[in-house]
Amino acid sequence: MKPAYKPVLCVVSSHPIKGASGVPTGFFLAELTHPLKVLEDAGIKTTIASIRGGQPPVDGFDLSDPVNAWYWNETDFQQRLATTPALSELKGADYSAVFFAGGHGTMWDFRDNQDAQRIIREVYESDGIVSAVCHGPAALVDAKLSSGEYLIKGKNVAAFTNKEQSAQPVSDMLEASLGRLGVDAIDIYWIHNPLDVEKWTPGLIPLLQSGKVKRVGVSNHNLAQIRRANEILNASGYSLSAVQNHYSLLYRASEEAGILDYCRQNNITFFAYMVLEQGALSGRYDSNHPMPAGSGRAESYNAVLPQIERLTAAMKKMGAERNASVAQIAIAWAIAKGTLPLVGATKVHHVLDAACASDIQLRDEEIILLEQLAAETRVDTRGAWEKPMG
């Protein structure tokens, strides 16, 4: 029999506007719905409350998120939102945990709210759990225990840093990078986070204008994100200089999505990383000679080594005709596709081998054969960090 838990209290902001800006805000929908799903799937009851009670303002409204969509279209959830109790009506001891959801509204009504501080104290002193996500930790800043001691004294708390909350976060992060590197300008500034092109790209424009950033590149972005970043830069007379995505014989998503064509048409250099698939396409490993057990590479690739042996055998044959290695054929293929391979090098000969690969000219029929054999492996090496490229 499962233990009987008291409900979990989920608290959202009641604040609708970002200060004097007039910009709407509130609580971030996914930061409520996703915790609700985990808790309710586990059979734990929940209470949704807000600072002032009633219908709280919603921010981060994204119904392409299936969890958001399920809750938003669920009548009971809508009713619970419309009738949230105010924190002043509740007692912390009635709950096993309190969870403060994020959203920018929290920055106005969480920190100084006496009832939020009381609920935190009552839950904590009843051996309950106090938790928060994103901007939710604003509620914890001034919370005190009955002893008068701050709740977070001596504790590590996950929260946004000052730089992340800066009005000019891109500029602040650049200045920190310049200081660490001891330079006045950066030749190419890479944006690795594809989640918010509209937020980060405009922040690069004044840095390009100042000369502190000479070029801009994006990594792990899909076609729509690459196109949008370039549009934003174009509007101010600049353009995207480079894209850096996972691309190999075993993972051609950027090509299939049209990213290589877009880069070619817009004079954008495409940097291909993982061309050798962490050694799986180097010719060093096969089913009889797997990658070292216990390594992350072994977990990812050893199971599929038998499937790629026909491919690597063809690469080995092509290499033998040119006094080249399997790895050099993989690099030469990537160059023939119009990309600039990024190859990990731990020894001098790795650099020399990669340089020699640039002189290898594969025939069209060889490229077609390699791609056909790669497709027949039915191996998908997309990383857990990668989203669909289309």
mmCIF file of N, CA, C and O in Angstrom, residues 204-289:
data_model
loop_
_atom_site.group_PDB
_atom_site.id
_atom_site.type_symbol
_atom_site.label_atom_id
_atom_site.label_comp_id
_atom_site.label_asym_id
_atom_site.label_seq_id
_atom_site.Cartn_x
_atom_site.Cartn_y
_atom_site.Cartn_z
ATOM 1 N N LEU A 204 22.877 40.881 -29.890
ATOM 2 C CA LEU A 204 24.172 40.807 -30.567
ATOM 3 C C LEU A 204 24.434 42.021 -31.450
ATOM 4 O O LEU A 204 25.589 42.335 -31.752
ATOM 5 N N ILE A 205 23.380 42.716 -31.864
ATOM 6 C CA ILE A 205 23.532 43.808 -32.833
ATOM 7 C C ILE A 205 24.411 44.946 -32.303
ATOM 8 O O ILE A 205 25.355 45.371 -32.988
ATOM 9 N N PRO A 206 24.171 45.465 -31.080
ATOM 10 C CA PRO A 206 25.078 46.519 -30.590
ATOM 11 C C PRO A 206 26.511 46.043 -30.414
ATOM 12 O O PRO A 206 27.451 46.836 -30.513
ATOM 13 N N LEU A 207 26.703 44.756 -30.187
ATOM 14 C CA LEU A 207 28.057 44.229 -30.029
ATOM 15 C C LEU A 207 28.763 44.156 -31.380
ATOM 16 O O LEU A 207 29.974 44.379 -31.466
ATOM 17 N N LEU A 208 28.023 43.857 -32.435
ATOM 18 C CA LEU A 208 28.574 43.909 -33.786
ATOM 19 C C LEU A 208 28.893 45.350 -34.172
ATOM 20 O O LEU A 208 29.944 45.637 -34.757
ATOM 21 N N GLN A 209 28.005 46.263 -33.805
ATOM 22 C CA GLN A 209 28.214 47.677 -34.126
ATOM 23 C C GLN A 209 29.439 48.239 -33.420
ATOM 24 O O GLN A 209 30.157 49.076 -33.973
ATOM 25 N N SER A 210 29.691 47.760 -32.214
ATOM 26 C CA SER A 210 30.840 48.249 -31.441
ATOM 27 C C SER A 210 32.162 47.647 -31.902
ATOM 28 O O SER A 210 33.231 48.162 -31.573
ATOM 29 N N GLY A 211 32.095 46.554 -32.657
ATOM 30 C CA GLY A 211 33.304 45.877 -33.101
ATOM 31 C C GLY A 211 33.825 44.850 -32.115
ATOM 32 O O GLY A 211 34.823 44.165 -32.389
ATOM 33 N N LYS A 212 33.155 44.714 -30.962
ATOM 34 C CA LYS A 212 33.603 43.726 -29.976
ATOM 35 C C LYS A 212 33.316 42.300 -30.440
ATOM 36 O O LYS A 212 33.980 41.356 -30.023
ATOM 37 N N VAL A 213 32.303 42.154 -31.282
ATOM 38 C CA VAL A 213 32.008 40.876 -31.929
ATOM 39 C C VAL A 213 32.124 41.097 -33.432
ATOM 40 O O VAL A 213 31.513 42.011 -33.982
ATOM 41 N N LYS A 214 32.935 40.275 -34.094
ATOM 42 C CA LYS A 214 33.151 40.450 -35.528
ATOM 43 C C LYS A 214 32.187 39.618 -36.374
ATOM 44 O O LYS A 214 31.790 40.035 -37.461
ATOM 45 N N ARG A 215 31.851 38.438 -35.876
ATOM 46 C CA ARG A 215 30.935 37.561 -36.602
ATOM 47 C C ARG A 215 30.071 36.802 -35.612
ATOM 48 O O ARG A 215 30.451 36.629 -34.456
ATOM 49 N N VAL A 216 28.926 36.312 -36.090
ATOM 50 C CA VAL A 216 27.996 35.561 -35.236
ATOM 51 C C VAL A 216 27.762 34.175 -35.832
ATOM 52 O O VAL A 216 27.553 34.033 -37.044
ATOM 53 N N GLY A 217 27.816 33.162 -34.965
ATOM 54 C CA GLY A 217 27.494 31.807 -35.374
ATOM 55 C C GLY A 217 26.481 31.193 -34.427
ATOM 56 O O GLY A 217 26.381 31.602 -33.266
ATOM 57 N N VAL A 218 25.692 30.236 -34.916
ATOM 58 C CA VAL A 218 24.723 29.541 -34.068
ATOM 59 C C VAL A 218 24.976 28.041 -34.140
ATOM 60 O O VAL A 218 25.412 27.522 -35.171
ATOM 61 N N SER A 219 24.715 27.361 -33.048
ATOM 62 C CA SER A 219 24.953 25.921 -32.976
ATOM 63 C C SER A 219 23.701 25.199 -32.500
ATOM 64 O O SER A 219 22.977 25.708 -31.639
ATOM 65 N N ASN A 220 23.462 24.020 -33.071
ATOM 66 C CA ASN A 220 22.312 23.177 -32.704
ATOM 67 C C ASN A 220 20.978 23.868 -32.978
ATOM 68 O O ASN A 220 19.983 23.585 -32.309
ATOM 69 N N HIS A 221 20.951 24.764 -33.945
ATOM 70 C CA HIS A 221 19.716 25.443 -34.345
ATOM 71 C C HIS A 221 19.099 24.712 -35.537
ATOM 72 O O HIS A 221 19.814 24.195 -36.393
ATOM 73 N N ASN A 222 17.766 24.695 -35.602
ATOM 74 C CA ASN A 222 17.097 24.109 -36.760
ATOM 75 C C ASN A 222 16.945 25.164 -37.852
ATOM 76 O O ASN A 222 17.342 26.328 -37.675
ATOM 77 N N LEU A 223 16.365 24.780 -38.976
ATOM 78 C CA LEU A 223 16.296 25.684 -40.121
ATOM 79 C C LEU A 223 15.508 26.950 -39.807
ATOM 80 O O LEU A 223 15.945 28.061 -40.141
ATOM 81 N N ALA A 224 14.354 26.808 -39.157
ATOM 82 C CA ALA A 224 13.542 27.990 -38.843
ATOM 83 C C ALA A 224 14.289 28.940 -37.905
ATOM 84 O O ALA A 224 14.226 30.168 -38.075
ATOM 85 N N GLN A 225 14.997 28.400 -36.952
ATOM 86 C CA GLN A 225 15.746 29.237 -36.006
ATOM 87 C C GLN A 225 16.917 29.927 -36.687
ATOM 88 O O GLN A 225 17.194 31.105 -36.422
ATOM 89 N N ILE A 226 17.607 29.215 -37.576
ATOM 90 C CA ILE A 226 18.723 29.809 -38.323
ATOM 91 C C ILE A 226 18.210 30.937 -39.210
ATOM 92 O O ILE A 226 18.780 32.035 -39.247
ATOM 93 N N ARG A 227 17.124 30.653 -39.921
ATOM 94 C CA ARG A 227 16.555 31.660 -40.819
ATOM 95 C C ARG A 227 16.120 32.903 -40.037
ATOM 96 O O ARG A 227 16.385 34.037 -40.461
ATOM 97 N N ARG A 228 15.478 32.694 -38.868
ATOM 98 C CA ARG A 228 14.996 33.838 -38.095
ATOM 99 C C ARG A 228 16.145 34.662 -37.525
ATOM 100 O O ARG A 228 16.106 35.897 -37.549
ATOM 101 N N ALA A 229 17.199 33.991 -37.051
ATOM 102 C CA ALA A 229 18.366 34.719 -36.539
ATOM 103 C C ALA A 229 18.979 35.573 -37.642
ATOM 104 O O ALA A 229 19.353 36.736 -37.425
ATOM 105 N N ASN A 230 19.054 35.002 -38.831
ATOM 106 C CA ASN A 230 19.631 35.747 -39.957
ATOM 107 C C ASN A 230 18.751 36.937 -40.338
ATOM 108 O O ASN A 230 19.250 38.022 -40.657
ATOM 109 N N GLU A 231 17.438 36.757 -40.297
ATOM 110 C CA GLU A 231 16.515 37.859 -40.611
ATOM 111 C C GLU A 231 16.688 39.015 -39.633
ATOM 112 O O GLU A 231 16.692 40.188 -40.031
ATOM 113 N N ILE A 232 16.808 38.693 -38.346
ATOM 114 C CA ILE A 232 16.969 39.743 -37.331
ATOM 115 C C ILE A 232 18.274 40.506 -37.554
ATOM 116 O O ILE A 232 18.317 41.743 -37.489
ATOM 117 N N LEU A 233 19.352 39.771 -37.856
ATOM 118 C CA LEU A 233 20.636 40.416 -38.109
ATOM 119 C C LEU A 233 20.600 41.223 -39.409
ATOM 120 O O LEU A 233 21.129 42.342 -39.476
ATOM 121 N N ASN A 234 19.957 40.672 -40.452
ATOM 122 C CA ASN A 234 19.866 41.372 -41.737
ATOM 123 C C ASN A 234 19.198 42.730 -41.614
ATOM 124 O O ASN A 234 19.588 43.696 -42.298
ATOM 125 N N ALA A 235 18.205 42.824 -40.739
ATOM 126 C CA ALA A 235 17.458 44.081 -40.575
ATOM 127 C C ALA A 235 18.353 45.216 -40.101
ATOM 128 O O ALA A 235 18.018 46.395 -40.285
ATOM 129 N N SER A 236 19.484 44.874 -39.491
ATOM 130 C CA SER A 236 20.428 45.900 -39.019
ATOM 131 C C SER A 236 21.710 45.922 -39.842
ATOM 132 O O SER A 236 22.709 46.528 -39.432
ATOM 133 N N GLY A 237 21.682 45.260 -40.998
ATOM 134 C CA GLY A 237 22.828 45.304 -41.888
ATOM 135 C C GLY A 237 23.885 44.250 -41.630
ATOM 136 O O GLY A 237 24.998 44.337 -42.169
ATOM 137 N N TYR A 238 23.553 43.258 -40.830
ATOM 138 C CA TYR A 238 24.502 42.188 -40.529
ATOM 139 C C TYR A 238 23.913 40.851 -40.997
ATOM 140 O O TYR A 238 22.764 40.787 -41.435
ATOM 141 N N SER A 239 24.718 39.810 -40.891
ATOM 142 C CA SER A 239 24.219 38.497 -41.288
ATOM 143 C C SER A 239 24.894 37.424 -40.453
ATOM 144 O O SER A 239 25.938 37.651 -39.828
ATOM 145 N N LEU A 240 24.286 36.270 -40.458
ATOM 146 C CA LEU A 240 24.851 35.111 -39.778
ATOM 147 C C LEU A 240 26.066 34.641 -40.569
ATOM 148 O O LEU A 240 26.013 34.533 -41.796
ATOM 149 N N SER A 241 27.151 34.351 -39.872
ATOM 150 C CA SER A 241 28.377 33.928 -40.551
ATOM 151 C C SER A 241 28.565 32.420 -40.558
ATOM 152 O O SER A 241 29.199 31.881 -41.471
ATOM 153 N N ALA A 242 28.033 31.740 -39.520
ATOM 154 C CA ALA A 242 28.334 30.313 -39.417
ATOM 155 C C ALA A 242 27.241 29.560 -38.677
ATOM 156 O O ALA A 242 26.535 30.121 -37.834
ATOM 157 N N VAL A 243 27.130 28.281 -39.005
ATOM 158 C CA VAL A 243 26.253 27.337 -38.313
ATOM 159 C C VAL A 243 27.122 26.150 -37.911
ATOM 160 O O VAL A 243 27.966 25.708 -38.697
ATOM 161 N N GLN A 244 26.911 25.645 -36.708
ATOM 162 C CA GLN A 244 27.668 24.487 -36.230
ATOM 163 C C GLN A 244 26.677 23.435 -35.737
ATOM 164 O O GLN A 244 26.059 23.595 -34.699
ATOM 165 N N ASN A 245 26.522 22.373 -36.523
ATOM 166 C CA ASN A 245 25.584 21.306 -36.175
ATOM 167 C C ASN A 245 26.245 19.936 -36.305
ATOM 168 O O ASN A 245 27.230 19.764 -37.017
ATOM 169 N N HIS A 246 25.655 18.960 -35.648
ATOM 170 C CA HIS A 246 26.052 17.555 -35.773
ATOM 171 C C HIS A 246 25.753 17.113 -37.207
ATOM 172 O O HIS A 246 24.623 17.219 -37.683
ATOM 173 N N TYR A 247 26.782 16.609 -37.883
ATOM 174 C CA TYR A 247 26.596 16.167 -39.270
ATOM 175 C C TYR A 247 27.632 15.105 -39.611
ATOM 176 O O TYR A 247 28.834 15.313 -39.445
ATOM 177 N N SER A 248 27.174 13.959 -40.060
ATOM 178 C CA SER A 248 28.058 12.858 -40.431
ATOM 179 C C SER A 248 27.325 11.949 -41.405
ATOM 180 O O SER A 248 26.132 12.151 -41.677
ATOM 181 N N LEU A 249 28.014 10.932 -41.892
ATOM 182 C CA LEU A 249 27.356 9.947 -42.751
ATOM 183 C C LEU A 249 26.175 9.290 -42.043
ATOM 184 O O LEU A 249 25.199 8.883 -42.685
ATOM 185 N N LEU A 250 26.253 9.177 -40.721
ATOM 186 C CA LEU A 250 25.189 8.531 -39.952
ATOM 187 C C LEU A 250 24.131 9.501 -39.454
ATOM 188 O O LEU A 250 23.110 9.082 -38.916
ATOM 189 N N TYR A 251 24.366 10.797 -39.633
ATOM 190 C CA TYR A 251 23.380 11.786 -39.143
ATOM 191 C C TYR A 251 23.392 12.988 -40.075
ATOM 192 O O TYR A 251 24.172 13.925 -39.914
ATOM 193 N N ARG A 252 22.487 12.952 -41.046
ATOM 194 C CA ARG A 252 22.455 13.987 -42.085
ATOM 195 C C ARG A 252 21.218 14.878 -41.956
ATOM 196 O O ARG A 252 20.735 15.449 -42.932
ATOM 197 N N ALA A 253 20.720 15.041 -40.735
ATOM 198 C CA ALA A 253 19.482 15.796 -40.525
ATOM 199 C C ALA A 253 19.586 17.233 -41.032
ATOM 200 O O ALA A 253 18.618 17.782 -41.580
ATOM 201 N N SER A 254 20.740 17.865 -40.866
ATOM 202 C CA SER A 254 20.880 19.251 -41.338
ATOM 203 C C SER A 254 20.779 19.342 -42.854
ATOM 204 O O SER A 254 20.256 20.319 -43.393
ATOM 205 N N GLU A 255 21.267 18.323 -43.537
ATOM 206 C CA GLU A 255 21.142 18.286 -45.001
ATOM 207 C C GLU A 255 19.698 18.023 -45.400
ATOM 208 O O GLU A 255 19.138 18.710 -46.274
ATOM 209 N N GLU A 256 19.074 17.054 -44.759
ATOM 210 C CA GLU A 256 17.700 16.679 -45.107
ATOM 211 C C GLU A 256 16.707 17.798 -44.812
ATOM 212 O O GLU A 256 15.690 17.927 -45.489
ATOM 213 N N ALA A 257 17.009 18.629 -43.822
ATOM 214 C CA ALA A 257 16.110 19.733 -43.461
ATOM 215 C C ALA A 257 16.313 20.965 -44.339
ATOM 216 O O ALA A 257 15.550 21.929 -44.231
ATOM 217 N N GLY A 258 17.338 20.941 -45.182
ATOM 218 C CA GLY A 258 17.593 22.085 -46.058
ATOM 219 C C GLY A 258 18.563 23.102 -45.477
ATOM 220 O O GLY A 258 18.767 24.174 -46.057
ATOM 221 N N ILE A 259 19.187 22.783 -44.344
ATOM 222 C CA ILE A 259 20.098 23.740 -43.705
ATOM 223 C C ILE A 259 21.358 23.940 -44.539
ATOM 224 O O ILE A 259 21.824 25.072 -44.708
ATOM 225 N N LEU A 260 21.916 22.857 -45.087
ATOM 226 C CA LEU A 260 23.110 23.012 -45.916
ATOM 227 C C LEU A 260 22.821 23.879 -47.136
ATOM 228 O O LEU A 260 23.628 24.745 -47.506
ATOM 229 N N ASP A 261 21.659 23.676 -47.759
ATOM 230 C CA ASP A 261 21.286 24.494 -48.917
ATOM 231 C C ASP A 261 21.121 25.952 -48.509
ATOM 232 O O ASP A 261 21.580 26.865 -49.220
ATOM 233 N N TYR A 262 20.475 26.182 -47.382
ATOM 234 C CA TYR A 262 20.274 27.563 -46.916
ATOM 235 C C TYR A 262 21.614 28.238 -46.659
ATOM 236 O O TYR A 262 21.828 29.405 -47.029
ATOM 237 N N CYS A 263 22.532 27.519 -46.027
ATOM 238 C CA CYS A 263 23.854 28.082 -45.744
ATOM 239 C C CYS A 263 24.590 28.411 -47.043
ATOM 240 O O CYS A 263 25.208 29.474 -47.180
ATOM 241 N N ARG A 264 24.491 27.516 -48.009
ATOM 242 C CA ARG A 264 25.159 27.729 -49.293
ATOM 243 C C ARG A 264 24.587 28.961 -49.995
ATOM 244 O O ARG A 264 25.334 29.795 -50.535
ATOM 245 N N GLN A 265 23.280 29.096 -49.957
ATOM 246 C CA GLN A 265 22.627 30.218 -50.633
ATOM 247 C C GLN A 265 22.891 31.555 -49.952
ATOM 248 O O GLN A 265 22.825 32.616 -50.599
ATOM 249 N N ASN A 266 23.207 31.521 -48.669
ATOM 250 C CA ASN A 266 23.383 32.759 -47.917
ATOM 251 C C ASN A 266 24.822 32.995 -47.451
ATOM 252 O O ASN A 266 25.073 33.815 -46.567
ATOM 253 N N ASN A 267 25.759 32.263 -48.062
ATOM 254 C CA ASN A 267 27.176 32.450 -47.771
ATOM 255 C C ASN A 267 27.490 32.261 -46.286
ATOM 256 O O ASN A 267 28.246 33.020 -45.677
ATOM 257 N N ILE A 268 26.875 31.242 -45.696
ATOM 258 C CA ILE A 268 27.082 30.906 -44.284
ATOM 259 C C ILE A 268 27.943 29.638 -44.218
ATOM 260 O O ILE A 268 27.621 28.637 -44.860
ATOM 261 N N THR A 269 29.019 29.693 -43.464
ATOM 262 C CA THR A 269 29.875 28.517 -43.317
ATOM 263 C C THR A 269 29.210 27.498 -42.400
ATOM 264 O O THR A 269 28.776 27.850 -41.300
ATOM 265 N N PHE A 270 29.135 26.259 -42.860
ATOM 266 C CA PHE A 270 28.552 25.189 -42.041
ATOM 267 C C PHE A 270 29.680 24.366 -41.441
ATOM 268 O O PHE A 270 30.433 23.693 -42.162
ATOM 269 N N PHE A 271 29.810 24.432 -40.114
ATOM 270 C CA PHE A 271 30.786 23.621 -39.394
ATOM 271 C C PHE A 271 30.112 22.306 -38.973
ATOM 272 O O PHE A 271 29.078 22.333 -38.309
ATOM 273 N N ALA A 272 30.704 21.199 -39.349
ATOM 274 C CA ALA A 272 30.142 19.884 -39.031
ATOM 275 C C ALA A 272 30.891 19.273 -37.853
ATOM 276 O O ALA A 272 32.101 19.032 -37.944
ATOM 277 N N TYR A 273 30.187 19.064 -36.740
ATOM 278 C CA TYR A 273 30.846 18.369 -35.637
ATOM 279 C C TYR A 273 30.353 16.921 -35.559
ATOM 280 O O TYR A 273 29.327 16.571 -36.095
ATOM 281 N N MET A 274 31.135 16.094 -34.891
ATOM 282 C CA MET A 274 30.884 14.647 -34.782
ATOM 283 C C MET A 274 30.906 13.953 -36.134
ATOM 284 O O MET A 274 30.191 12.989 -36.380
ATOM 285 N N VAL A 275 31.768 14.429 -37.029
ATOM 286 C CA VAL A 275 31.920 13.809 -38.352
ATOM 287 C C VAL A 275 32.367 12.351 -38.215
ATOM 288 O O VAL A 275 31.965 11.496 -39.011
ATOM 289 N N LEU A 276 33.182 12.075 -37.203
ATOM 290 C CA LEU A 276 33.664 10.705 -36.988
ATOM 291 C C LEU A 276 32.811 9.941 -35.979
ATOM 292 O O LEU A 276 33.131 8.792 -35.640
ATOM 293 N N GLU A 277 31.733 10.548 -35.497
ATOM 294 C CA GLU A 277 30.842 9.901 -34.531
ATOM 295 C C GLU A 277 31.630 9.294 -33.361
ATOM 296 O O GLU A 277 31.494 8.112 -33.028
ATOM 297 N N GLN A 278 32.462 10.143 -32.766
ATOM 298 C CA GLN A 278 33.257 9.764 -31.591
ATOM 299 C C GLN A 278 34.103 8.501 -31.823
ATOM 300 O O GLN A 278 34.363 7.728 -30.910
ATOM 301 N N GLY A 279 34.509 8.312 -33.066
ATOM 302 C CA GLY A 279 35.374 7.178 -33.389
ATOM 303 C C GLY A 279 34.681 6.036 -34.099
ATOM 304 O O GLY A 279 35.343 5.161 -34.663
ATOM 305 N N ALA A 280 33.353 6.024 -34.103
ATOM 306 C CA ALA A 280 32.632 4.923 -34.751
ATOM 307 C C ALA A 280 32.922 4.880 -36.244
ATOM 308 O O ALA A 280 32.873 3.808 -36.863
ATOM 309 N N LEU A 281 33.241 6.040 -36.856
ATOM 310 C CA LEU A 281 33.556 6.096 -38.277
ATOM 311 C C LEU A 281 35.048 6.328 -38.508
ATOM 312 O O LEU A 281 35.448 6.832 -39.552
ATOM 313 N N SER A 282 35.857 5.955 -37.531
ATOM 314 C CA SER A 282 37.309 6.125 -37.668
ATOM 315 C C SER A 282 37.983 4.877 -38.237
ATOM 316 O O SER A 282 39.152 4.929 -38.641
ATOM 317 N N GLY A 283 37.287 3.736 -38.236
ATOM 318 C CA GLY A 283 37.880 2.486 -38.686
ATOM 319 C C GLY A 283 38.590 1.725 -37.586
ATOM 320 O O GLY A 283 39.066 0.603 -37.799
ATOM 321 N N ARG A 284 38.638 2.313 -36.402
ATOM 322 C CA ARG A 284 39.334 1.659 -35.290
ATOM 323 C C ARG A 284 38.474 0.619 -34.572
ATOM 324 O O ARG A 284 38.996 -0.268 -33.912
ATOM 325 N N TYR A 285 37.143 0.746 -34.720
ATOM 326 C CA TYR A 285 36.251 -0.097 -33.931
ATOM 327 C C TYR A 285 35.319 -0.898 -34.825
ATOM 328 O O TYR A 285 34.854 -0.429 -35.866
ATOM 329 N N ASP A 286 35.022 -2.118 -34.387
ATOM 330 C CA ASP A 286 34.001 -2.941 -35.029
ATOM 331 C C ASP A 286 33.480 -3.913 -33.977
ATOM 332 O O ASP A 286 33.841 -3.812 -32.798
ATOM 333 N N SER A 287 32.631 -4.853 -34.390
ATOM 334 C CA SER A 287 32.021 -5.750 -33.409
ATOM 335 C C SER A 287 33.049 -6.604 -32.683
ATOM 336 O O SER A 287 32.827 -7.039 -31.549
ATOM 337 N N ASN A 288 34.196 -6.853 -33.320
ATOM 338 C CA ASN A 288 35.261 -7.624 -32.665
ATOM 339 C C ASN A 288 36.219 -6.742 -31.874
ATOM 340 O O ASN A 288 37.018 -7.249 -31.083
ATOM 341 N N HIS A 289 36.155 -5.463 -32.121
ATOM 342 C CA HIS A 289 37.024 -4.503 -31.428
ATOM 343 C C HIS A 289 36.165 -3.315 -30.974
ATOM 344 O O HIS A 289 36.243 -2.233 -31.546
#
